[in-house]
Amino acid sequence: MTAGPAGEFDLDLPPPGRIAGRATGWWGMVTGLVALASMHSTLLFAHVYLAARAQAWPPAGTDAPGLVPASIATAVLMLSGVAGAVAHSAAGTGGTRRLQAATAVTALLGAVFVTLAVGDLRGLELEMRAHVYDATFVVFWAFAVFMIAIGIAGLVFIQFQLWGARLDQRQRLLAVNAALWWYFAIGCWLAVYGTLYLGAGVWR
């Protein structure tokens, strides 16, 4: 441990270990995302399977979800993906300020997306116990939005980590992993958007 300016101390931690040219933390994140992707794929398969077996999907008396609110939310999320890519690049070669700005914009756009998506879901007035369509819709939707929410929390954590600190290897790895999570979360939502919204009329 070494003394820094104004009596602050920095922990002299060893650099992250590496496997096949990648940090072990990167491999851990990828492994976790693969596991989550398998869970998300299972939810997707369940929804499509039930839709294919049903006589009407959505069931009679249930309106298909509107495209406009979900499309606006999706557009906002895609913009956050651009900001996330800038943060990813800054984590590798950029400076602290650029990384802070990019992660802040990503988190802000993510929060706007969650607000829009939740408002849209509430407007649909789905009930988990009313029909299997409602249940699978909400669970599939919630998984993707929850991934976004976790990503926002991670980006906020990075902001606190970078506040007044130098950008070292561990912080760069943390930012890279946050970007990987964000890409995954966007992919989850795109699957939801394509299946629940764009594909709503396929099964009628």
Coordinates of C-alpha atoms in Angstrom, one line a residue:
M1 CA 0.0 0.0 0.0
T2 CA 1.4 3.4 -1.0
A3 CA 0.5 6.9 0.1
G4 CA -1.1 9.1 -2.4
P5 CA -1.9 12.8 -2.5
A6 CA -3.8 14.4 0.4
G7 CA -3.1 11.4 2.6
E8 CA -5.0 9.0 0.3
F9 CA -3.7 5.4 -0.1
D10 CA -3.7 3.2 -3.1
L11 CA -3.6 -0.6 -2.9
D12 CA -0.8 -2.1 -4.9
L13 CA -2.9 -5.0 -6.2
P14 CA -1.3 -7.4 -8.7
P15 CA -2.6 -7.2 -12.3
P16 CA -5.4 -9.5 -13.3
G17 CA -4.3 -13.0 -14.3
R18 CA -4.6 -14.0 -18.0
I19 CA -5.6 -17.1 -19.9
A20 CA -5.1 -17.4 -23.6
G21 CA -4.3 -13.7 -23.9
R22 CA -7.5 -12.7 -22.0
A23 CA -7.9 -11.7 -18.4
T24 CA -9.4 -14.3 -16.2
G25 CA -12.2 -11.9 -15.2
W26 CA -13.1 -11.5 -18.9
W27 CA -13.4 -15.3 -19.2
G28 CA -15.5 -15.3 -16.0
M29 CA -17.9 -12.8 -17.5
V30 CA -18.2 -14.6 -20.8
T31 CA -18.9 -17.9 -19.0
G32 CA -21.6 -16.2 -17.0
L33 CA -23.2 -14.6 -20.0
V34 CA -23.3 -18.0 -21.8
A35 CA -25.2 -19.5 -18.9
L36 CA -27.6 -16.5 -18.8
A37 CA -28.1 -16.8 -22.6
S38 CA -29.1 -20.5 -22.2
M39 CA -31.7 -19.4 -19.6
H40 CA -33.0 -16.7 -21.9
S41 CA -33.1 -19.1 -24.9
T42 CA -35.2 -21.5 -22.8
L43 CA -37.7 -18.7 -22.1
L44 CA -37.8 -17.9 -25.8
F45 CA -38.4 -21.5 -26.7
A46 CA -41.2 -21.9 -24.2
H47 CA -43.0 -18.8 -25.5
V48 CA -42.7 -19.8 -29.1
Y49 CA -43.7 -23.4 -28.4
L50 CA -46.8 -22.4 -26.5
A51 CA -47.7 -19.9 -29.2
A52 CA -47.4 -22.6 -31.9
R53 CA -49.6 -24.9 -29.9
A54 CA -52.3 -22.4 -29.1
Q55 CA -55.4 -21.8 -31.2
A56 CA -55.0 -18.0 -30.8
W57 CA -51.9 -16.1 -29.6
P58 CA -52.5 -13.7 -28.0
P59 CA -55.7 -15.3 -26.8
A60 CA -59.1 -14.0 -27.7
G61 CA -59.9 -10.8 -25.8
T62 CA -56.3 -9.8 -25.5
D63 CA -54.9 -7.1 -27.8
A64 CA -51.5 -7.6 -29.3
P65 CA -48.9 -5.2 -27.8
G66 CA -48.5 -1.9 -29.6
L67 CA -45.4 -1.4 -31.7
V68 CA -44.9 2.3 -31.3
P69 CA -44.0 2.5 -27.5
A70 CA -41.8 -0.6 -27.7
S71 CA -40.1 0.7 -30.9
I72 CA -39.3 4.0 -29.2
A73 CA -37.8 2.2 -26.2
T74 CA -35.8 0.0 -28.5
A75 CA -34.4 2.9 -30.4
V76 CA -33.3 4.5 -27.1
L77 CA -31.6 1.2 -26.1
M78 CA -29.8 1.0 -29.4
L79 CA -28.4 4.5 -28.9
S80 CA -27.2 3.4 -25.5
G81 CA -25.4 0.6 -27.3
V82 CA -23.5 3.1 -29.3
A83 CA -22.5 4.9 -26.1
G84 CA -21.6 1.5 -24.6
A85 CA -19.3 0.8 -27.6
V86 CA -17.6 4.2 -27.0
A87 CA -17.1 3.2 -23.3
H88 CA -15.7 -0.2 -24.4
S89 CA -13.2 1.6 -26.7
A90 CA -12.3 4.0 -23.9
A91 CA -11.7 1.2 -21.5
G92 CA -9.0 -0.2 -23.8
T93 CA -7.2 2.9 -25.1
G94 CA -9.0 6.0 -23.8
G95 CA -8.7 8.1 -20.7
T96 CA -10.7 8.3 -17.5
R97 CA -12.8 11.3 -18.5
R98 CA -13.9 9.7 -21.8
L99 CA -14.8 6.5 -20.1
Q100 CA -16.8 8.3 -17.4
A101 CA -18.7 10.3 -19.9
A102 CA -19.5 7.3 -22.1
T103 CA -20.6 5.2 -19.1
A104 CA -22.8 8.0 -17.8
V105 CA -24.5 8.5 -21.1
T106 CA -25.0 4.7 -21.4
A107 CA -26.5 4.5 -18.0
L108 CA -28.8 7.5 -18.6
L109 CA -30.1 6.1 -21.8
G110 CA -30.6 2.7 -20.2
A111 CA -32.7 4.3 -17.4
V112 CA -34.8 6.1 -20.0
F113 CA -35.3 2.7 -21.8
V114 CA -36.4 1.0 -18.5
T115 CA -38.8 3.8 -17.8
L116 CA -40.4 3.6 -21.2
A117 CA -40.5 -0.2 -21.2
V118 CA -42.1 -0.4 -17.7
G119 CA -44.7 2.2 -18.7
D120 CA -45.5 0.2 -21.9
L121 CA -45.9 -3.0 -19.9
R122 CA -48.2 -1.4 -17.3
G123 CA -50.4 -0.1 -20.2
L124 CA -50.8 -3.6 -21.5
E125 CA -52.6 -4.6 -18.2
L126 CA -51.4 -8.2 -18.3
E127 CA -52.2 -10.5 -15.4
M128 CA -49.9 -13.4 -14.6
R129 CA -52.8 -15.7 -13.6
A130 CA -55.1 -14.8 -16.4
H131 CA -53.5 -16.8 -19.2
V132 CA -50.3 -18.5 -20.0
Y133 CA -49.7 -15.8 -22.7
D134 CA -49.7 -13.2 -20.0
A135 CA -47.4 -15.2 -17.8
T136 CA -44.8 -16.0 -20.5
F137 CA -44.9 -12.5 -21.8
V138 CA -44.2 -10.9 -18.4
V139 CA -41.5 -13.4 -17.5
F140 CA -39.7 -13.2 -20.9
W141 CA -40.0 -9.4 -20.8
A142 CA -38.9 -9.1 -17.2
F143 CA -35.7 -11.2 -17.8
A144 CA -34.5 -8.8 -20.5
V145 CA -35.4 -5.6 -18.6
F146 CA -33.8 -7.0 -15.4
M147 CA -30.5 -7.6 -17.4
I148 CA -30.6 -3.9 -18.4
A149 CA -31.2 -2.8 -14.8
I150 CA -28.3 -4.8 -13.6
G151 CA -26.2 -3.3 -16.4
I152 CA -27.2 0.2 -15.2
A153 CA -26.1 -0.6 -11.7
G154 CA -22.8 -1.8 -12.9
L155 CA -22.2 1.4 -14.9
V156 CA -23.1 3.5 -11.8
F157 CA -20.6 1.4 -9.8
I158 CA -17.9 2.1 -12.4
Q159 CA -18.6 5.8 -12.1
F160 CA -17.9 5.6 -8.3
Q161 CA -14.8 3.6 -9.0
L162 CA -13.4 6.1 -11.4
W163 CA -14.2 9.2 -9.4
G164 CA -10.9 10.9 -8.6
A165 CA -8.9 7.7 -9.3
R166 CA -6.5 6.7 -12.0
L167 CA -7.5 4.2 -14.7
D168 CA -5.6 1.0 -14.0
Q169 CA -5.8 -2.5 -15.4
R170 CA -8.5 -3.7 -13.0
Q171 CA -10.8 -0.7 -13.7
R172 CA -10.3 -1.2 -17.4
L173 CA -11.3 -4.8 -17.1
L174 CA -14.3 -3.8 -15.0
A175 CA -15.4 -1.4 -17.8
V176 CA -14.9 -4.0 -20.5
N177 CA -17.0 -6.5 -18.6
A178 CA -19.7 -4.0 -18.1
A179 CA -19.7 -3.3 -21.9
L180 CA -20.0 -7.1 -22.6
W181 CA -22.9 -7.3 -20.2
W182 CA -24.6 -4.3 -21.9
Y183 CA -24.2 -5.9 -25.3
F184 CA -25.8 -9.1 -23.9
A185 CA -28.6 -7.2 -22.3
I186 CA -29.4 -5.4 -25.6
G187 CA -29.4 -8.8 -27.3
C188 CA -31.9 -10.1 -24.8
W189 CA -34.2 -7.2 -25.4
L190 CA -34.0 -7.5 -29.2
A191 CA -35.1 -11.1 -28.8
V192 CA -38.0 -9.9 -26.7
Y193 CA -38.9 -7.1 -29.1
G194 CA -38.7 -9.4 -32.1
T195 CA -40.8 -12.2 -30.5
L196 CA -43.3 -10.4 -28.3
Y197 CA -43.9 -7.3 -30.4
L198 CA -42.9 -7.8 -34.0
G199 CA -44.0 -11.4 -34.0
A200 CA -47.2 -10.9 -32.2
G201 CA -49.3 -11.2 -35.3
V202 CA -47.6 -14.3 -36.6
W203 CA -49.6 -16.7 -34.4
R204 CA -53.0 -15.2 -35.0

